[in-house]
XYZ file of C-alpha atoms in Angstrom:
636
model
C 8.749 3.478 -8.386
C 11.424 5.482 -9.290
C 9.153 7.291 -11.758
C 6.438 7.570 -8.870
C 8.783 9.210 -6.669
C 9.777 11.472 -9.288
C 6.336 12.622 -10.249
C 5.413 13.351 -6.646
C 8.747 15.381 -6.425
C 7.331 17.450 -9.439
C 3.788 17.852 -8.083
C 5.366 19.120 -4.869
C 7.216 21.685 -7.011
C 4.336 22.554 -9.172
C 2.085 23.595 -5.762
C 5.055 25.237 -4.292
C 5.808 27.566 -7.311
C 2.508 28.192 -8.896
C 0.122 27.817 -5.530
C 2.421 29.417 -3.040
C 4.759 31.545 -5.173
C 7.926 29.575 -3.498
C 10.921 28.468 -4.928
C 10.815 24.639 -5.381
C 14.862 24.294 -4.759
C 15.867 20.763 -5.241
C 12.688 19.477 -6.351
C 12.914 20.484 -9.984
C 16.257 21.333 -12.122
C 17.581 25.043 -12.427
C 16.716 24.844 -16.113
C 13.004 23.874 -15.696
C 12.878 26.312 -12.602
C 14.187 29.467 -14.828
C 11.859 28.261 -17.875
C 9.187 28.245 -15.464
C 9.995 31.622 -14.111
C 10.312 33.134 -17.630
C 6.667 31.724 -18.778
C 5.337 33.507 -15.554
C 6.875 36.691 -16.572
C 5.140 36.476 -19.960
C 1.728 36.186 -18.545
C 1.583 32.497 -19.582
C -1.389 30.574 -17.305
C 0.075 27.240 -16.660
C -3.380 25.798 -15.891
C -4.698 27.135 -19.193
C -5.197 25.065 -22.215
C -2.713 26.735 -24.527
C -4.278 27.682 -27.902
C -1.906 26.417 -30.569
C -3.400 25.967 -34.324
C -1.026 24.862 -37.153
C -0.818 27.122 -39.745
C -2.301 26.495 -43.125
C -1.341 23.937 -45.350
C -0.042 26.327 -48.087
C 1.804 28.084 -45.154
C 3.502 24.995 -44.108
C 4.460 23.915 -47.312
C 6.263 27.303 -48.017
C 7.901 27.136 -44.410
C 9.005 23.427 -45.593
C 10.478 24.820 -48.921
C 11.884 27.536 -47.236
C 14.208 25.131 -45.025
C 14.457 22.215 -47.219
C 18.412 22.314 -47.043
C 18.302 21.837 -43.660
C 15.138 19.243 -43.925
C 17.631 17.515 -46.554
C 20.618 17.776 -44.433
C 18.768 15.922 -41.417
C 17.193 13.358 -43.206
C 19.187 10.648 -42.602
C 19.359 11.429 -38.764
C 15.593 11.609 -39.054
C 15.144 8.031 -40.751
C 17.615 6.504 -38.062
C 15.993 7.990 -34.959
C 12.616 7.280 -36.795
C 13.234 3.559 -36.749
C 14.039 3.934 -32.803
C 10.979 6.247 -32.279
C 8.520 3.800 -34.327
C 9.664 0.895 -31.827
C 9.730 2.531 -28.764
C 5.854 4.384 -29.500
C 7.694 7.836 -29.564
C 8.003 10.202 -32.412
C 11.222 12.440 -33.813
C 10.527 16.192 -34.551
C 12.726 18.667 -36.517
C 11.776 22.271 -35.943
C 12.842 25.480 -37.629
C 15.043 28.032 -35.859
C 12.203 29.738 -34.239
C 10.680 26.458 -32.987
C 7.901 25.609 -35.701
C 7.551 21.971 -36.337
C 8.672 20.960 -39.957
C 8.650 17.440 -39.439
C 7.244 14.936 -37.174
C 7.860 11.002 -37.464
C 7.360 8.204 -35.691
C 4.761 5.552 -33.942
C 1.416 6.204 -35.837
C -0.755 5.879 -32.692
C 1.692 8.512 -30.734
C 1.568 10.733 -33.419
C -2.410 10.970 -32.966
C -1.657 11.521 -28.905
C 1.141 14.232 -29.806
C -1.474 15.665 -32.346
C -4.208 16.341 -29.291
C -1.580 18.304 -27.951
C -0.641 20.061 -30.820
C 2.820 18.284 -31.533
C 2.519 18.387 -35.025
C 3.874 20.479 -38.158
C 3.164 23.705 -38.501
C 2.763 24.087 -34.504
C 5.188 26.731 -32.708
C 6.794 25.406 -29.960
C 8.772 28.237 -28.842
C 8.423 29.030 -25.175
C 6.917 32.276 -25.646
C 4.002 29.725 -27.325
C 4.023 27.023 -25.462
C 5.547 27.094 -22.441
C 8.026 24.960 -20.921
C 9.161 22.214 -23.559
C 12.392 20.602 -24.634
C 12.075 22.458 -27.958
C 11.360 25.582 -26.502
C 13.568 25.702 -23.525
C 16.501 24.496 -25.709
C 16.301 27.444 -28.035
C 16.690 29.794 -25.018
C 19.007 27.873 -23.198
C 21.263 27.051 -26.565
C 21.791 23.730 -25.195
C 20.392 20.281 -24.954
C 17.521 19.893 -23.033
C 15.120 17.213 -21.274
C 11.604 17.908 -20.272
C 9.367 15.302 -18.397
C 6.066 14.864 -17.399
C 4.847 17.559 -15.255
C 7.965 19.657 -15.722
C 6.439 20.951 -18.808
C 4.783 24.581 -18.145
C 1.437 23.566 -19.452
C -0.397 20.895 -17.423
C -1.952 19.125 -20.741
C 1.468 18.539 -21.896
C 2.554 16.553 -19.018
C 1.907 13.529 -21.040
C 4.937 14.010 -22.868
C 8.501 13.342 -22.082
C 10.646 14.955 -24.333
C 14.496 15.436 -25.210
C 15.534 18.380 -27.533
C 19.094 19.566 -28.817
C 19.410 22.884 -30.869
C 21.697 22.497 -34.372
C 24.563 24.891 -34.813
C 25.901 26.215 -37.916
C 29.422 26.815 -37.773
C 28.964 30.521 -36.880
C 27.147 29.291 -33.938
C 23.777 30.190 -35.300
C 20.821 27.978 -34.603
C 19.679 26.659 -37.972
C 16.909 24.171 -36.279
C 16.035 21.741 -33.154
C 15.921 17.789 -33.468
C 13.693 16.608 -30.886
C 12.441 12.996 -29.839
C 9.269 12.869 -27.670
C 7.117 9.879 -25.952
C 4.861 9.004 -23.534
C 5.490 10.400 -19.947
C 4.579 7.134 -18.338
C 7.527 4.920 -20.567
C 10.496 7.621 -20.717
C 13.348 6.587 -22.895
C 16.656 6.267 -20.934
C 18.648 6.935 -23.909
C 16.486 9.584 -25.848
C 18.661 12.661 -25.037
C 21.953 10.894 -25.693
C 20.676 9.509 -29.226
C 19.513 13.076 -30.064
C 22.719 14.491 -29.230
C 24.434 12.132 -31.198
C 22.294 12.825 -34.235
C 22.569 16.549 -33.859
C 26.783 15.943 -33.937
C 26.302 14.067 -37.263
C 23.904 16.853 -38.455
C 26.599 19.669 -37.507
C 29.538 17.569 -38.611
C 27.850 17.277 -42.273
C 26.574 20.682 -42.001
C 30.599 22.474 -41.483
C 31.415 19.797 -44.588
C 29.127 21.364 -46.843
C 29.560 25.033 -45.628
C 33.414 24.898 -46.053
C 33.797 22.313 -48.926
C 37.159 22.780 -50.349
C 38.159 25.221 -47.539
C 41.281 25.093 -45.232
C 39.759 23.001 -42.149
C 41.957 21.998 -39.129
C 40.540 19.110 -37.517
C 41.412 18.766 -33.845
C 41.134 15.837 -31.073
C 43.021 14.759 -28.055
C 42.136 11.328 -29.114
C 43.693 10.737 -32.931
C 41.220 7.779 -33.561
C 38.425 10.370 -33.620
C 39.853 12.307 -36.248
C 37.302 12.295 -38.872
C 34.488 11.580 -37.037
C 31.429 13.713 -35.730
C 33.157 13.898 -32.143
C 36.236 15.938 -33.971
C 36.652 19.755 -33.359
C 36.476 21.517 -36.668
C 38.369 25.200 -37.255
C 38.488 27.600 -40.249
C 40.781 30.222 -40.153
C 40.733 33.062 -42.515
C 43.707 35.986 -42.414
C 45.106 33.877 -39.154
C 41.953 34.791 -37.205
C 39.128 32.030 -36.424
C 36.293 32.381 -38.615
C 34.339 29.175 -37.889
C 34.282 26.579 -35.885
C 32.188 23.517 -34.318
C 31.516 23.129 -30.744
C 33.493 20.431 -29.989
C 36.790 22.785 -30.983
C 35.267 25.635 -28.908
C 35.295 23.313 -26.040
C 38.279 22.046 -26.339
C 39.824 25.404 -26.701
C 37.676 27.052 -23.564
C 35.936 29.383 -26.354
C 32.480 30.458 -27.056
C 30.653 31.589 -30.328
C 31.333 35.187 -29.482
C 35.100 34.783 -30.222
C 34.718 33.909 -33.783
C 36.308 36.377 -35.916
C 38.189 37.691 -32.931
C 40.543 35.483 -31.551
C 43.989 35.082 -33.680
C 45.407 31.714 -34.459
C 48.812 32.523 -32.004
C 46.135 32.953 -29.250
C 44.729 29.732 -29.715
C 48.058 27.227 -30.281
C 51.589 27.442 -29.365
C 52.420 24.849 -32.419
C 52.619 25.903 -36.255
C 49.806 24.934 -38.409
C 50.342 21.220 -39.843
C 51.416 20.495 -43.500
C 47.980 19.904 -45.506
C 47.002 16.730 -45.766
C 49.000 15.508 -42.650
C 48.251 14.708 -39.000
C 50.916 16.469 -35.990
C 50.372 17.108 -32.467
C 49.904 20.535 -31.412
C 49.982 22.237 -28.321
C 47.545 24.925 -27.275
C 47.844 28.045 -25.779
C 46.191 26.221 -22.370
C 49.253 23.774 -22.636
C 46.665 20.719 -23.603
C 47.864 18.783 -26.568
C 45.851 17.763 -29.362
C 45.960 15.494 -32.528
C 45.667 18.030 -35.559
C 44.791 17.218 -39.107
C 44.626 19.810 -41.994
C 42.492 19.056 -44.917
C 44.697 18.586 -48.119
C 44.890 21.305 -50.491
C 42.359 20.725 -53.697
C 44.370 20.059 -56.586
C 44.667 23.133 -58.827
C 42.410 22.894 -62.087
C 44.708 22.046 -65.262
C 43.759 24.487 -68.158
C 43.776 22.555 -71.326
C 47.015 22.666 -73.332
C 49.003 22.748 -69.966
C 51.158 19.806 -69.267
C 51.276 18.334 -65.561
C 54.237 17.292 -63.639
C 54.685 13.774 -63.146
C 53.482 14.761 -59.258
C 50.061 15.505 -60.669
C 49.777 12.913 -62.928
C 48.155 10.145 -60.679
C 45.370 11.546 -58.086
C 46.602 11.643 -54.765
C 45.686 8.362 -52.304
C 43.827 8.849 -49.614
C 45.100 9.039 -46.037
C 44.448 5.609 -44.215
C 42.009 6.055 -41.422
C 42.885 5.113 -37.920
C 40.585 2.122 -37.069
C 37.683 3.623 -35.009
C 34.597 2.044 -33.437
C 31.933 2.227 -36.543
C 29.035 -0.321 -36.155
C 30.221 -1.944 -38.998
C 33.096 -3.433 -37.296
C 31.213 -5.063 -34.903
C 29.046 -8.262 -36.020
C 25.362 -8.457 -35.119
C 25.772 -10.749 -31.923
C 28.534 -8.248 -30.801
C 26.418 -5.093 -31.323
C 23.432 -6.500 -29.250
C 25.853 -7.407 -26.533
C 27.145 -3.994 -26.564
C 23.574 -2.685 -26.246
C 23.172 -4.456 -23.250
C 26.206 -3.438 -21.870
C 25.274 0.054 -22.395
C 22.454 -0.175 -20.606
C 24.198 -1.624 -17.352
C 26.862 0.959 -17.916
C 24.086 3.666 -17.718
C 22.900 2.216 -14.479
C 26.245 2.610 -13.038
C 26.985 -1.196 -13.042
C 30.635 -1.795 -13.692
C 31.272 -3.347 -16.880
C 34.582 -5.642 -17.295
C 35.557 -6.752 -20.977
C 37.596 -9.722 -21.009
C 39.502 -11.246 -23.816
C 42.898 -12.094 -25.155
C 45.631 -9.061 -25.907
C 44.302 -7.536 -29.259
C 40.490 -8.625 -29.532
C 39.577 -5.063 -29.368
C 38.821 -4.281 -25.564
C 39.251 -0.684 -26.085
C 37.722 -0.583 -29.228
C 34.538 -1.880 -27.325
C 35.308 0.332 -24.578
C 35.146 3.477 -26.465
C 32.148 2.342 -28.197
C 30.398 1.599 -24.800
C 31.179 5.380 -23.988
C 30.206 6.610 -27.221
C 26.614 5.166 -27.093
C 26.055 5.880 -23.194
C 24.349 9.080 -21.594
C 27.930 10.370 -20.943
C 28.797 10.510 -24.499
C 29.940 14.099 -24.301
C 31.729 13.679 -20.647
C 35.464 12.416 -20.517
C 36.770 9.086 -21.524
C 39.932 8.517 -19.277
C 41.606 5.335 -20.257
C 44.296 4.233 -17.516
C 46.659 1.210 -18.489
C 47.365 -0.512 -15.480
C 50.094 -2.593 -16.716
C 52.070 0.393 -18.995
C 52.197 2.815 -15.913
C 55.465 2.099 -13.870
C 54.709 0.675 -10.194
C 56.567 3.331 -8.665
C 54.165 6.363 -10.402
C 51.283 4.443 -10.918
C 49.323 5.659 -7.311
C 50.336 9.055 -7.936
C 49.108 9.200 -11.884
C 45.727 7.442 -10.270
C 44.997 9.290 -7.247
C 47.096 12.591 -7.707
C 49.283 14.099 -5.592
C 49.621 17.684 -3.537
C 52.523 19.594 -4.393
C 55.996 18.482 -2.832
C 54.581 14.956 -1.896
C 57.077 12.878 -2.906
C 60.669 13.592 -4.725
C 59.899 14.395 -8.372
C 56.694 15.512 -7.554
C 55.026 18.129 -10.060
C 55.456 21.611 -8.289
C 51.946 22.584 -8.787
C 50.764 19.126 -7.877
C 48.268 16.932 -10.260
C 44.668 15.930 -9.579
C 45.160 12.442 -11.057
C 43.669 10.449 -13.245
C 40.597 9.413 -11.339
C 39.551 12.895 -10.891
C 40.127 13.924 -14.375
C 37.189 11.157 -14.984
C 34.762 13.186 -13.054
C 31.364 13.151 -14.447
C 32.641 10.749 -17.390
C 33.799 7.476 -18.020
C 36.731 5.453 -16.572
C 38.544 2.948 -18.437
C 41.179 0.663 -16.453
C 42.688 -1.292 -18.956
C 44.809 -4.356 -18.274
C 43.441 -4.092 -14.559
C 44.811 -7.920 -13.921
C 48.164 -6.391 -14.002
C 47.686 -4.074 -11.405
C 50.283 -4.063 -8.082
C 48.115 -6.106 -5.337
C 49.476 -3.396 -3.170
C 47.379 -0.693 -4.797
C 44.058 -3.133 -5.827
C 42.684 -2.317 -2.156
C 43.050 1.317 -2.519
C 41.473 1.527 -5.699
C 38.263 -0.859 -4.224
C 38.213 1.678 -1.830
C 37.657 4.241 -4.593
C 35.689 2.536 -6.515
C 33.089 2.023 -3.331
C 33.261 5.661 -1.877
C 33.805 7.340 -5.081
C 36.086 9.294 -3.020
C 39.599 10.230 -4.170
C 42.375 11.252 -1.862
C 45.918 12.426 -3.307
C 49.419 11.218 -1.937
C 50.232 13.812 0.398
C 47.246 13.797 2.474
C 44.914 16.747 1.919
C 41.095 16.846 1.468
C 39.413 13.928 -0.173
C 37.698 14.800 -3.421
C 34.462 13.308 -4.685
C 34.131 11.571 -7.949
C 31.365 10.644 -10.373
C 32.122 7.884 -12.893
C 30.861 4.987 -14.928
C 33.642 2.151 -14.831
C 34.561 -0.123 -17.598
C 37.820 -2.429 -16.712
C 39.524 -4.805 -18.795
C 42.228 -7.778 -18.788
C 43.929 -10.475 -21.015
C 43.762 -12.472 -17.783
C 41.077 -14.617 -16.080
C 40.480 -13.005 -12.948
C 38.949 -15.689 -11.351
C 42.419 -17.672 -11.522
C 43.824 -15.043 -10.418
C 41.605 -14.884 -7.394
C 42.324 -18.274 -6.907
C 46.194 -18.065 -7.009
C 45.923 -15.012 -4.516
C 47.110 -12.512 -7.399
C 43.857 -10.467 -7.056
C 41.893 -9.436 -4.658
C 38.884 -11.105 -4.557
C 36.634 -8.268 -3.149
C 37.772 -6.052 -6.101
C 36.843 -8.824 -8.239
C 33.339 -9.295 -7.317
C 33.175 -4.905 -7.560
C 34.459 -4.848 -11.102
C 32.823 -7.971 -12.700
C 29.128 -6.816 -11.840
C 28.663 -7.570 -15.693
C 31.317 -9.283 -18.267
C 31.707 -9.415 -21.649
C 33.763 -11.876 -23.278
C 35.524 -10.903 -26.621
C 36.469 -13.887 -28.463
C 39.524 -14.126 -30.261
C 39.880 -13.907 -33.978
C 40.263 -17.673 -34.894
C 36.931 -18.136 -33.067
C 34.900 -15.431 -34.998
C 31.917 -17.184 -37.005
C 33.111 -15.740 -40.096
C 36.778 -14.362 -39.982
C 36.480 -13.796 -43.777
C 33.624 -11.174 -43.126
C 35.794 -9.954 -40.276
C 38.425 -9.241 -42.981
C 36.110 -7.429 -45.467
C 34.382 -5.362 -42.228
C 37.880 -4.306 -41.401
C 39.074 -3.191 -44.739
C 36.089 -1.025 -45.206
C 36.624 0.417 -41.723
C 40.069 1.383 -42.727
C 38.499 3.433 -45.998
C 39.762 1.199 -48.248
C 36.402 1.440 -50.343
C 37.147 5.405 -50.490
C 40.330 4.963 -51.892
C 39.292 2.901 -53.783
C 41.392 -0.756 -53.637
C 39.894 -4.074 -53.067
C 40.752 -7.303 -51.754
C 40.681 -10.337 -54.299
C 38.610 -13.316 -52.724
C 41.858 -15.346 -52.381
C 43.788 -13.118 -50.320
C 40.586 -12.778 -48.086
C 40.596 -16.652 -47.903
C 44.399 -16.627 -47.184
C 43.963 -13.938 -44.450
C 40.788 -15.773 -42.853
C 42.907 -19.127 -42.836
C 45.477 -17.693 -40.436
C 45.594 -18.299 -36.624
C 46.291 -14.309 -35.503
C 47.931 -15.148 -32.266
C 47.666 -11.159 -32.186
C 43.915 -10.924 -33.134
C 42.392 -7.945 -34.658
C 45.247 -5.655 -33.836
C 47.393 -7.907 -35.750
C 45.078 -8.083 -38.448
C 44.366 -4.550 -38.703
C 48.287 -4.074 -39.092
C 48.897 -6.252 -42.019
C 45.657 -4.557 -43.584
C 46.935 -1.138 -43.457
C 50.127 -2.437 -44.601
C 48.481 -3.568 -47.792
C 46.708 -0.186 -48.398
C 49.824 1.341 -48.081
C 51.719 -1.140 -50.106
C 48.682 -1.096 -53.043
C 47.941 1.286 -55.436
C 44.755 3.091 -56.580
C 42.097 1.402 -58.112
C 43.670 -1.921 -57.336
C 42.449 -5.345 -56.500
C 45.164 -6.792 -54.239
C 46.234 -10.205 -54.171
C 48.276 -12.650 -52.052
C 51.097 -11.548 -53.963
C 51.064 -8.192 -52.376
C 51.405 -9.147 -48.950
C 54.045 -7.415 -46.853
C 57.601 -9.395 -46.320
C 57.398 -12.166 -44.306
C 53.751 -12.532 -44.647
C 53.502 -14.289 -47.974
C 53.793 -17.586 -46.788
C 51.451 -20.960 -46.486
C 48.780 -20.201 -44.182
C 49.959 -23.700 -42.153
C 53.180 -22.168 -40.875
C 51.286 -19.300 -39.642
C 49.040 -21.028 -37.626
C 51.335 -22.219 -34.832
C 52.103 -19.764 -32.291
C 55.317 -18.435 -31.034
C 54.874 -20.578 -27.798
C 54.338 -23.764 -29.792
C 56.735 -23.162 -32.683
C 59.472 -25.586 -30.726
C 56.829 -28.048 -29.757
C 54.199 -28.770 -27.425
C 54.911 -27.818 -23.904
C 53.390 -29.064 -20.745
C 52.813 -27.866 -17.188
C 50.884 -25.305 -15.260
C 49.803 -22.013 -16.543
C 52.461 -20.695 -14.798
C 55.224 -22.691 -16.512
C 53.167 -22.474 -19.696
C 53.827 -18.483 -19.390
C 57.349 -18.898 -18.290
C 58.052 -21.274 -21.523
C 56.499 -18.751 -23.940
C 58.382 -15.753 -22.375
C 61.757 -17.762 -22.644
C 61.127 -18.619 -26.521
C 60.189 -15.390 -27.473
C 63.264 -13.922 -25.741
C 65.412 -16.317 -27.217
C 63.766 -15.857 -30.879
C 64.141 -11.837 -30.286
C 67.898 -12.143 -29.068
C 67.325 -10.968 -25.557
C 65.365 -7.564 -27.196
C 62.647 -6.966 -24.459
C 60.679 -4.302 -26.441
C 60.474 -6.662 -29.482
C 59.801 -9.415 -27.349
C 56.842 -7.433 -25.549
C 55.291 -6.948 -29.058
C 55.318 -10.427 -29.938
C 53.941 -11.287 -26.869
C 51.130 -8.374 -27.015
C 52.133 -7.037 -23.538
C 53.603 -3.634 -22.391
C 57.337 -3.729 -21.710
C 56.652 -3.102 -18.029
C 54.695 -5.908 -17.531
C 57.249 -8.246 -19.204
C 59.595 -6.818 -16.644
C 57.397 -7.281 -13.962
C 57.000 -11.069 -14.970
C 60.789 -11.841 -15.022
C 61.242 -10.022 -11.627
C 58.244 -12.403 -10.331
C 60.135 -15.190 -11.519
C 63.573 -14.226 -10.190
C 61.861 -13.819 -6.396
C 60.394 -17.221 -7.094
C 56.587 -15.949 -6.993
């Protein structure tokens, strides 16, 4: 139905534009309308059949050879997209900077159909040659473009639905275009996102190749994304910005034209981090980013010279922060995430439920990464860690002087910061009951009114919620609003505790690889893997990752680690580690409230009243622990 309505809208737009000479405002995007106008000004006739003949085979071979470096660089992404294209009945296309198609791979049946409209190697798909199309329009606009069905300028091309993104080098030059095309009647919902993700990977690798061994500064507000294709990359020469990728430019509010003109002190108010280290840096805009400066290459030792003891062994690679590479997820969870991505893109709220440490935020970030909003903000709100007195102003924002201690300039609030992107409501089950009704209103109406009054602001967000609580039970006890529960639990993904993973040993090995151990290199002995797999892990994946990071830090390059290499306090029989703190003193009985109270009391006693240590052992924030104790004092 939606496809038919969209098709009718585009047909109406074409009649108004091509027959009546009127601007079809609201019927097609401004990008499509601007392209139609350019094509019309060049004298292209939309009703004609374009004459597009491929270059001779010899000329095509020379063209492919001339761009062989680009083709080789893009090969991993082409093959990955090819697998998807082949299943979806579509093709993946790589072009030269001028729009000539270098390679086209995909479903054989659709390749044949595409060839009939000249979507094949050796044919130019620039706007000047082929009218409005994703490849040519992306080259003109210098950004990702989607052109569906009759949005194409030439009528014969209305059978296509195409998504394309230009590939930029570190100086901002377009070196090619990646495109995913299929039949217009079966539009691939994630096509543009898949192409953009592939181009990010290509550009990241291109930057690494172009500046191999250079002094690269990597920046990202989220430290977990440093080292991934989502990081900003900068190269300074003589304190001037010589090269950057598009992520860095966006973070710094720059464009390509400012390369070679901007000095370091015009961009940052902090000193460069020491090579090989990660540090927080303040931009001149006031924003904070995490930065890593690549370690300088070891100097070449001339034969006959003496190396210092510090140079006698290779430096150990820094331990990666645990991100969310696909290898972390088993097949079942990976398939579940794919299903949830489709729901999230359809504006259906996803609720992640699982014990503390099961990786709810890791999964939430992966949902964002795979979604159609991967390039938009991901704003995480920990509803348990925000002080109760401030949570309202932090979420909804406030006007200047709205309350004592309010910021002089006011604040937009986290909900508005997520506009256009994904909002992650972590530990939603710990949100005070008094604020749940206001959050419900925001999620239903998609409008935020700041504290202190003023006008409401519309927000466009996709929502992911997470909690370690069983919200349905919280609803039954009157601790969580039923209407908010039904609003956020439209789709629920349960993350199992580590002890219930089908193969804990395999999980250990995948996490070890995800932390970068194979690049150090360093290995886990089979008996150590079995020992780790036998433990109960009350802190789940988070606790296991902490132990693996400690092993990597204590180990030596090239070593195979054994049980004897475990950190202090971990070299004990698995059986003694299997009992959780709450059960160490024997069985407990009673309802859920009693069990929680006994667990808190026992952990507090074990930590000698240290609230911070007790909160860490319990796997909750300190503010949540205080809140539990205050509720008990009130008899709740």
